[in-house]
Short mmCIF file of C-alpha atoms in Angstrom, two decimals:
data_model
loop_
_atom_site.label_atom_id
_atom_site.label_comp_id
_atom_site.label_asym_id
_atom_site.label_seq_id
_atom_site.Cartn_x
_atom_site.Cartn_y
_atom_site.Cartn_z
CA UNK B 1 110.43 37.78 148.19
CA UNK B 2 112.30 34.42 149.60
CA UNK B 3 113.06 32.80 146.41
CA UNK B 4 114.90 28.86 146.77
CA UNK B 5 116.20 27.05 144.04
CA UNK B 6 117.07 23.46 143.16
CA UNK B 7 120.66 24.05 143.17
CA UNK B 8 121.95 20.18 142.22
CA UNK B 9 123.54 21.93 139.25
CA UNK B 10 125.23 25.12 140.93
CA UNK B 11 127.41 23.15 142.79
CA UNK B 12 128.26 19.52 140.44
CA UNK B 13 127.57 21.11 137.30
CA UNK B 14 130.25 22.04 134.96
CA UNK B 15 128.88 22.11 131.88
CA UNK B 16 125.62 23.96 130.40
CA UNK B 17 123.03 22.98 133.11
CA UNK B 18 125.77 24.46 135.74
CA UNK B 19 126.87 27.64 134.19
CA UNK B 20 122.98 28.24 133.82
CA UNK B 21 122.24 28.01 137.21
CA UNK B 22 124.96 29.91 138.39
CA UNK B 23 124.81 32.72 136.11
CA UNK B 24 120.74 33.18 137.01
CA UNK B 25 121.25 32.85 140.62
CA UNK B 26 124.11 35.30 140.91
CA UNK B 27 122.45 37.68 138.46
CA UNK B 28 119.24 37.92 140.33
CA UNK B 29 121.48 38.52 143.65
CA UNK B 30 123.15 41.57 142.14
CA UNK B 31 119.86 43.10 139.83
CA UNK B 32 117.47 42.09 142.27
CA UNK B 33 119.43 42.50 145.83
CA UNK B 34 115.90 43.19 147.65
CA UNK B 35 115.12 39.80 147.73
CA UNK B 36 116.26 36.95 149.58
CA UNK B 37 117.94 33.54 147.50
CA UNK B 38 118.27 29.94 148.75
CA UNK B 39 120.18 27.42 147.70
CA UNK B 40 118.53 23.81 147.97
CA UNK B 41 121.81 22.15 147.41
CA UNK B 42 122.16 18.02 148.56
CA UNK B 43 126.49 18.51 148.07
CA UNK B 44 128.15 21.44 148.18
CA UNK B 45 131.45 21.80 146.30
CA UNK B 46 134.17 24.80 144.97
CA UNK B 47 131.96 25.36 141.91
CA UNK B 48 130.35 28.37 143.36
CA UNK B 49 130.95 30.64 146.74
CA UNK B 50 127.81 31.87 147.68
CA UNK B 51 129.62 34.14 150.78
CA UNK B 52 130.50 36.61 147.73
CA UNK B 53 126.88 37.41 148.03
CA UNK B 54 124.80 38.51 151.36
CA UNK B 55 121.53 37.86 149.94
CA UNK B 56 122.48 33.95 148.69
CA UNK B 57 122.28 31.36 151.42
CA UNK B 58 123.37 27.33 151.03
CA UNK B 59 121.15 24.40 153.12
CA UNK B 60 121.94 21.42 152.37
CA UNK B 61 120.15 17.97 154.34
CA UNK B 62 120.17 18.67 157.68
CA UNK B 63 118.60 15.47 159.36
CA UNK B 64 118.26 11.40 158.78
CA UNK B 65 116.51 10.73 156.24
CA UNK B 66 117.58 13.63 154.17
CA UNK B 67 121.41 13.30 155.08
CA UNK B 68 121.74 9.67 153.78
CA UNK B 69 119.71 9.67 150.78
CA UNK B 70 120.45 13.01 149.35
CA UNK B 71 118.58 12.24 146.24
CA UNK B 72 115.38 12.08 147.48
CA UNK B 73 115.50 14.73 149.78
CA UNK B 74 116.30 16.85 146.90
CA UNK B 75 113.35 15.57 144.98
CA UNK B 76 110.69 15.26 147.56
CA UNK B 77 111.98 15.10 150.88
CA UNK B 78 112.72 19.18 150.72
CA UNK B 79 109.14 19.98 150.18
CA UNK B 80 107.99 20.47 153.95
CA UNK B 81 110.96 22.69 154.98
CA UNK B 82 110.33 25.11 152.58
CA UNK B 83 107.63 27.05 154.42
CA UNK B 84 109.34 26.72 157.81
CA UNK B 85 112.39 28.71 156.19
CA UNK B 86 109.84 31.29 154.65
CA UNK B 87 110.02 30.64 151.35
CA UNK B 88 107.77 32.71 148.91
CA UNK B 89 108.53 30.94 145.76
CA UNK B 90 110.31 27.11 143.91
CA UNK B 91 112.30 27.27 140.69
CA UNK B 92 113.73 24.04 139.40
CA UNK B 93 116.47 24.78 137.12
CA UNK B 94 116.87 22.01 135.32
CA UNK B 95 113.54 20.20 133.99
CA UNK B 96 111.89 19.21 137.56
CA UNK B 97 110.61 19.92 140.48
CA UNK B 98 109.99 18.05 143.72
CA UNK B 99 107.00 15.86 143.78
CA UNK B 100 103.94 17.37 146.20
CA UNK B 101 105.12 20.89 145.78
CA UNK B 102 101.34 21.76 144.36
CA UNK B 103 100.45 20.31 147.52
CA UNK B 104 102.40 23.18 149.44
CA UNK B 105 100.60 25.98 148.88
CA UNK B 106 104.10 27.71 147.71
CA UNK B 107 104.00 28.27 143.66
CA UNK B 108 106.75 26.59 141.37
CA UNK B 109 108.90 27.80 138.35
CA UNK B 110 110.59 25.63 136.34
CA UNK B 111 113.51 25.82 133.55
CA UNK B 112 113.25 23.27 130.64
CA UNK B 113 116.35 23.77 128.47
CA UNK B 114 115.84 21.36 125.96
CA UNK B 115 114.33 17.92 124.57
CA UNK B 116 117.13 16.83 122.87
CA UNK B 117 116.54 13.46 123.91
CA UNK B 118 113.16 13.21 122.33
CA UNK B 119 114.70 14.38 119.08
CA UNK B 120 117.89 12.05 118.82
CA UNK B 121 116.79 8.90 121.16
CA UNK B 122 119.15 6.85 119.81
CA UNK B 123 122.13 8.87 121.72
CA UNK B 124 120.13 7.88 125.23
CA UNK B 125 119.54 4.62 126.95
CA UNK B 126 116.50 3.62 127.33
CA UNK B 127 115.99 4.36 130.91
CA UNK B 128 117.77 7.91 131.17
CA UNK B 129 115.05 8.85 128.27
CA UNK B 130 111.95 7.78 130.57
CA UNK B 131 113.54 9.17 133.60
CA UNK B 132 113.84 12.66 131.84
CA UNK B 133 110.43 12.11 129.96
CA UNK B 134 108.33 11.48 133.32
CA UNK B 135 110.30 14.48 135.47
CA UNK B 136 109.75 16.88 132.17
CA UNK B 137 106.02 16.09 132.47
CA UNK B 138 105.35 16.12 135.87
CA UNK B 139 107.51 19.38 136.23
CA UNK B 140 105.34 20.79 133.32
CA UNK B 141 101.93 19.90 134.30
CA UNK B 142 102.53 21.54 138.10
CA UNK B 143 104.35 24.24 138.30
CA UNK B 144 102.66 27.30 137.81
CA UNK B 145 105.03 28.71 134.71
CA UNK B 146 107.28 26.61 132.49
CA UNK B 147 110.70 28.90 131.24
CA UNK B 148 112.12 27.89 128.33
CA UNK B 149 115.35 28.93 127.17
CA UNK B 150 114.40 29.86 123.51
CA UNK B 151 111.74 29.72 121.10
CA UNK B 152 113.47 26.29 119.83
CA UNK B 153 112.89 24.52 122.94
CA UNK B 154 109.21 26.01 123.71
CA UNK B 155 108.24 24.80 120.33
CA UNK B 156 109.27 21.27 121.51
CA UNK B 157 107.54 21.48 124.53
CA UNK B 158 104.31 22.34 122.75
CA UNK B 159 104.77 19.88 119.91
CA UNK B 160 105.93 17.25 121.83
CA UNK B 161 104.11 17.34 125.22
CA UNK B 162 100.92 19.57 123.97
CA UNK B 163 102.05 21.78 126.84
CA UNK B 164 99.80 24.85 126.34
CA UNK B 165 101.80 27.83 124.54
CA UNK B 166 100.27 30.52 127.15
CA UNK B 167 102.02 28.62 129.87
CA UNK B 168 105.59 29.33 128.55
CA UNK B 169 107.65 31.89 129.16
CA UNK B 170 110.67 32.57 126.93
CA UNK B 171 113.79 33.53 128.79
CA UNK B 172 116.86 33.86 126.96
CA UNK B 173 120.37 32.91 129.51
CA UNK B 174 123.00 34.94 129.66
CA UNK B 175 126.86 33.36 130.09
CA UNK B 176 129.92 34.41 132.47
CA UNK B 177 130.54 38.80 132.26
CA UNK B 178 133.99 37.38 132.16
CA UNK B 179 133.75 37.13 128.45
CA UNK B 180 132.98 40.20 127.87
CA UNK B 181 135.94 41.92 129.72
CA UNK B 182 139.11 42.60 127.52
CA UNK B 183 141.93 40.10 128.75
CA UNK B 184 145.38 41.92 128.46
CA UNK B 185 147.94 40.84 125.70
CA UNK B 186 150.35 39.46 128.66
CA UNK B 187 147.35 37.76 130.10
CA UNK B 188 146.56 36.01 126.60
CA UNK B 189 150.61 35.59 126.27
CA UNK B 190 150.95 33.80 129.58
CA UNK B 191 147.38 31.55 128.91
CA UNK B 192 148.87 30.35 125.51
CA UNK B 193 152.51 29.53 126.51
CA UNK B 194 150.80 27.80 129.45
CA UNK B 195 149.03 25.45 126.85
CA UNK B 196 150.84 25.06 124.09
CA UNK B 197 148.79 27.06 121.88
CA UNK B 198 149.14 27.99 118.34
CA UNK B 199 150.21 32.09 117.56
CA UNK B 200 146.89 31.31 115.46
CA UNK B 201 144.02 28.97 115.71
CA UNK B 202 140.37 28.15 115.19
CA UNK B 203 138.06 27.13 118.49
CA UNK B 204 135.28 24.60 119.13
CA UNK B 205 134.43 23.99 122.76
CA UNK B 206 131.89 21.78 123.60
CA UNK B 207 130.88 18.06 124.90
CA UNK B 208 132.22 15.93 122.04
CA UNK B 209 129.91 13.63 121.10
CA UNK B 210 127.87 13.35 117.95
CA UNK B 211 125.39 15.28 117.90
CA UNK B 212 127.55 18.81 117.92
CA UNK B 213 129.62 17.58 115.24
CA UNK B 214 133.71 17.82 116.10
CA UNK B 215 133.95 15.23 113.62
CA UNK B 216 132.80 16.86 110.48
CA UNK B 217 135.06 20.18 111.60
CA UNK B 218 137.86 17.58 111.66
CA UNK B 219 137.04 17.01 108.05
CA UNK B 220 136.95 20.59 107.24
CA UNK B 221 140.46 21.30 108.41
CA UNK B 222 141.42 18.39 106.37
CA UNK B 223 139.72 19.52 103.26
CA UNK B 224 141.96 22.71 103.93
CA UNK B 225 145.10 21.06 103.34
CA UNK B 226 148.08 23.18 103.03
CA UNK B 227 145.92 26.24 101.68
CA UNK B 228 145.58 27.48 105.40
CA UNK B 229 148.11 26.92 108.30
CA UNK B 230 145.77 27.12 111.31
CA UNK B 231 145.05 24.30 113.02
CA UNK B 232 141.75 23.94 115.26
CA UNK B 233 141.95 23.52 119.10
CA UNK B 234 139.23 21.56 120.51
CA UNK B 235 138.34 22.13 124.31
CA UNK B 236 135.56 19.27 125.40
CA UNK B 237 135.16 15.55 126.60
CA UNK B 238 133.62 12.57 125.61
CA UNK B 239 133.77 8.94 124.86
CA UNK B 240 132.95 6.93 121.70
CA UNK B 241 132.31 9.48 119.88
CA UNK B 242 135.77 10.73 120.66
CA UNK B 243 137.36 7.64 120.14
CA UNK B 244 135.78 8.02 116.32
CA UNK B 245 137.04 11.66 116.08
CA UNK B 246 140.50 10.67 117.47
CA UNK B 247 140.49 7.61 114.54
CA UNK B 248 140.16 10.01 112.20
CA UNK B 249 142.69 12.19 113.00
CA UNK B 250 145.25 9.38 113.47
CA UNK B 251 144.19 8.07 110.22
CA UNK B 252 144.44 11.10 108.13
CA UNK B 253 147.62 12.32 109.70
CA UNK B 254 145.78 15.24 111.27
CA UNK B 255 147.30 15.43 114.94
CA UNK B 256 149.31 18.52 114.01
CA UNK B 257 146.20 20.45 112.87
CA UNK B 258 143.72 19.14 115.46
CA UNK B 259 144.85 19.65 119.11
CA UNK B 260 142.29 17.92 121.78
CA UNK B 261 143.41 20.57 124.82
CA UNK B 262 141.23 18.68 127.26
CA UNK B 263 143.72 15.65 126.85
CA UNK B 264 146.87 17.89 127.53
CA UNK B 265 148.70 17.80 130.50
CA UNK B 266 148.54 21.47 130.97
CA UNK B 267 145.01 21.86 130.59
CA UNK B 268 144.40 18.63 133.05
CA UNK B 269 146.48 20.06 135.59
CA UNK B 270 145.87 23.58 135.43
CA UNK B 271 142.76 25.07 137.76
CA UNK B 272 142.45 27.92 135.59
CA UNK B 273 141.42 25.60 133.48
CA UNK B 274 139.06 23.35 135.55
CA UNK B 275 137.33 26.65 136.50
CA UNK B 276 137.16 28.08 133.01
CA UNK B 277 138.35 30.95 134.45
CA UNK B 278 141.43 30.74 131.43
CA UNK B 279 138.87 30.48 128.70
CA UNK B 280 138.33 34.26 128.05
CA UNK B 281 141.96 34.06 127.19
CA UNK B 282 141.53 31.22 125.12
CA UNK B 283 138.43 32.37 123.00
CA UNK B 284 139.99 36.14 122.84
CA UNK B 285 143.59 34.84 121.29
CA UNK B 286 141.57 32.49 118.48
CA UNK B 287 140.66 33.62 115.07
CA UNK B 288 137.44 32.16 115.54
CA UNK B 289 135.09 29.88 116.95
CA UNK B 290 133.33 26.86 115.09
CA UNK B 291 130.09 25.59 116.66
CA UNK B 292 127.97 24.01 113.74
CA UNK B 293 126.19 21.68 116.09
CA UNK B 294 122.61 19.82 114.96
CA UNK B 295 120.73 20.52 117.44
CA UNK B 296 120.63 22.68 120.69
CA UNK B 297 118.55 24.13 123.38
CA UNK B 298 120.56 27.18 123.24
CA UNK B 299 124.46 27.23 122.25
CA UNK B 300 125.98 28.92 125.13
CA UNK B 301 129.57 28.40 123.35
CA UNK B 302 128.14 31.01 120.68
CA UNK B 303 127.10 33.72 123.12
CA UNK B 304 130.74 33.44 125.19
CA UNK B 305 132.10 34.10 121.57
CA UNK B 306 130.19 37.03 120.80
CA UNK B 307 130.88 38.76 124.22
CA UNK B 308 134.31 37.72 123.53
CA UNK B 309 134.90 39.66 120.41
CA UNK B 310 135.68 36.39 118.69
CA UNK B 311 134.00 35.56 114.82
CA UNK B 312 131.76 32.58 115.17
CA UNK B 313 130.67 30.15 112.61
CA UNK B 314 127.64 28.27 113.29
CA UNK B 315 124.67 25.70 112.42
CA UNK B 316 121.84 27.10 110.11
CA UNK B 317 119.73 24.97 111.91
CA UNK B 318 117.53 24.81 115.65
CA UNK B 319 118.02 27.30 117.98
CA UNK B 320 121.28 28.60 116.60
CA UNK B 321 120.16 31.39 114.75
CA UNK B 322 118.54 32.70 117.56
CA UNK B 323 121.82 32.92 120.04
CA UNK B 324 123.61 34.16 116.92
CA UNK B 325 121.69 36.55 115.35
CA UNK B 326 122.65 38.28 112.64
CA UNK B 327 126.02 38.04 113.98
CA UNK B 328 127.03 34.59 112.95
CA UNK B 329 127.98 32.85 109.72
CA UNK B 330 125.95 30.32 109.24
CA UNK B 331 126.66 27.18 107.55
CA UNK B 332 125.23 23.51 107.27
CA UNK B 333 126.45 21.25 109.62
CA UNK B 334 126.61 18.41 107.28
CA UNK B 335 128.59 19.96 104.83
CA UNK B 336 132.04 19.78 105.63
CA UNK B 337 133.08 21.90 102.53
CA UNK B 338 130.93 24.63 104.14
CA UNK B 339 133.17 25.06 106.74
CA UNK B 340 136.15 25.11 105.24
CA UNK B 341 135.12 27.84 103.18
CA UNK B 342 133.95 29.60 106.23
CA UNK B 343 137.55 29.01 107.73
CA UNK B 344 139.05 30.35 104.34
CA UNK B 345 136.85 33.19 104.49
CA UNK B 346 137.36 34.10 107.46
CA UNK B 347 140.85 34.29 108.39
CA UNK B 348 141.46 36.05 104.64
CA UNK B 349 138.90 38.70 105.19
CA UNK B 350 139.65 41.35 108.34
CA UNK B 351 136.89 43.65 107.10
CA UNK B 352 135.13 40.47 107.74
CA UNK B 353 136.48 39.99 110.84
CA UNK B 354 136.00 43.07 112.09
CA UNK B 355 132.08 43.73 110.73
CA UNK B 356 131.33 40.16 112.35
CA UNK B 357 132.96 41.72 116.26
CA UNK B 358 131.33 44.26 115.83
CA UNK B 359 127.83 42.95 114.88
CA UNK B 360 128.84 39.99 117.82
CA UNK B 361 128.93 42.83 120.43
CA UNK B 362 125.50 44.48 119.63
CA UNK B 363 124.24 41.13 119.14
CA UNK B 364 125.24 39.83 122.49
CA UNK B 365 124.13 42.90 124.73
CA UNK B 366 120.96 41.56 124.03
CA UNK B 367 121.40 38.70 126.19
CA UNK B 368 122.92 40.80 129.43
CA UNK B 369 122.73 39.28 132.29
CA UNK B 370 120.50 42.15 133.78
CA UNK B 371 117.90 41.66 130.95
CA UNK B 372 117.98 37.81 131.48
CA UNK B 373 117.52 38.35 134.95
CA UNK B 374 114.75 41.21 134.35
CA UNK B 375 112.79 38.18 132.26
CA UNK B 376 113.02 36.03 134.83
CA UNK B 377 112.21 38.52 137.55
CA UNK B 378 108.98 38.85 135.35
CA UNK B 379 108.12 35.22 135.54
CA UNK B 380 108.49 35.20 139.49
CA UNK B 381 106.32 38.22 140.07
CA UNK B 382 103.23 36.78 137.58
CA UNK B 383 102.94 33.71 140.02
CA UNK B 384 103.30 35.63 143.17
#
């Protein structure tokens, strides 16, 4: 089977959408290295090396119009050369495909991670929301199987778009093996002298911006007080949002006991930390992560934890429960009292600790990257 992929996100990705994409497609390579992968890619960058793998291929525009208006080669434009290069089968792996591919005669998968923009509007302009909305539909309505990342988001796609349940398959991701791999005590040594970092310290990584909540952790910690000396690192970006949750640590005094890594020198500077590849250090030398965000379409911050050995605390609310299992300790997100006693609790408690690695590890094998891949696998050969 010649599988190609919208891969947009592979290469300018860093976030969620990215580590998706690259995860899948180099998961499928190794699980499923009978079959042949291309990468529909309109820039290419150091996010992914797809030489590490002889069954992956790159193509990227090749002729005017495609090589000046990248865009919509990617989302039409790349339509007619996919039988020419022998393609078998289309996943979009991010909420679209291109427009005439039901004309093609080649079938189309597409991943829909979430509708979070549906649910909290308010956090979107205007235009960005009917952009997504009209891509999410047409994507939904012609490819021949829809994949959504949990139960959470499937639910959204039937309640919100009446797309029919039968037409959804539920495929759980999977996140970097690096996580799972036991970094060395000189390794963590050398990570957390190169940052600054705390001998102890709680985690959140994430976008920060409202929805997943830094701010209300910030009023945890303060709640804490002087009854526990360990401060939280935060690893993420954002904007106004950030300028709120940087207010309020100015304002309560807080700059000792909330560190914003992304802002340090050493993290800007550092490529380890561009490429995340530092971050197994970083979650594996915490005490534990924090992740009580409102509303997801997965969490992947949750399942790096768990493969990381690291206790996570975590919203009692949308899809959380389902990345954490029974795993997590869960807590409202609202309640800022919640978490504090979760931090109290916590970092008092190694029997706790331990049960909650433990539990973290089972809990996590269930989202291997062979069984994720397997799923998927499954979706390709129903269409084929």
């Amino acid at each position: 089977m010649h599988i190609a992929f919208d891969a947009k996100r592979v290469y300018q990705n860093g976030t969620g959408l990215g580590h998706y994409s690259r995860t899948l497609v180099s998961s499928l390579a190794r699980y499923f290295p009978q079959h042949q992968y291309t990468l529909l890619a309109p820039k290419l960058t150091n996010r992914f090396d797809d030489t590490v793998y002889e069954n992956i291929s790159t193509v990227v525009p090749q002729h005017f119009p495609g090589t000046l208006f990248k865009a919509a080669w990617r989302s039409r434009g790349v339509v007619k050369e996919l039988k020419p290069m022998g393609v078998n089968l289309y996943h979009g792996l991010s909420h679209e495909i291109p427009v005439g591919i039901q004309s093609s005669g080649i079938p189309s998968v597409v991943t829909m991670h979430d509708l979070i923009f549906e649910r909290y509007p308010a956090q979107y302009k205007l235009a960005d929301r009917l952009i997504h909305r009209n891509k999410i539909k047409y994507a939904a309505k012609h490819a021949n199987r829809v994949i959504a990342i949990s139960k959470q988001t499937r639910d959204d796609l039937v309640e919100i778009y009446k797309i029919p349940e039968n037409k959804i398959d539920i495929c759980y991701q999977s996140c970097n093996p690096s996580f799972a791999v036991k970094v060395p005590e000189a390794e963590k040594e050398r990570v957390k002298k190169q940052y600054g970092l705390p001998e102890k310290y709680f985690l959140y990584v994430g976008s920060i911006i409202e929805r997943k909540n830094l701010l209300t952790i910030c009023e945890a910690i303060k709640l804490l007080d002087d009854k526990l000396d360990i401060p939280l690192v935060a690893i993420g970006e954002g904007r106004a949002y950030k300028e709120k949750v940087k207010a309020f640590i100015r304002e309560h005094g807080l700059e000792g006991k909330v560190i914003l890594l992304s802002e340090q020198e050493a993290a800007r500077s550092a490529p380890g930390f561009r490429s995340a590849a530092d971050f197994p250090a970083i979650y594996q030398s915490a005490v534990c992560m924090i992740y009580p965000s409102y509303f997801e379409g997965f969490g992947i911050p949750v399942l790096e934890a768990l493969w990381s050995g690291l206790p996570t605390i975590t919203s009692n609310v949308s899809c959380m429960p389902e990345t954490g299992g029974d795993a997590a300790y869960y807590v409202d997100p609202g309640s800022a009292g919640e978490m504090a006693m979760a931090f109290e609790r916590i970092a008092g408690d190694a029997a706790l600790r331990a049960r909650m690695i433990e539990k973290g590890y089972r809990h996590a094998a269930t989202f291997s990257q062979e069984a994720c891949a397997k799923a998927v696998m499954n979706v390709y050969e129903s269409v084929i």
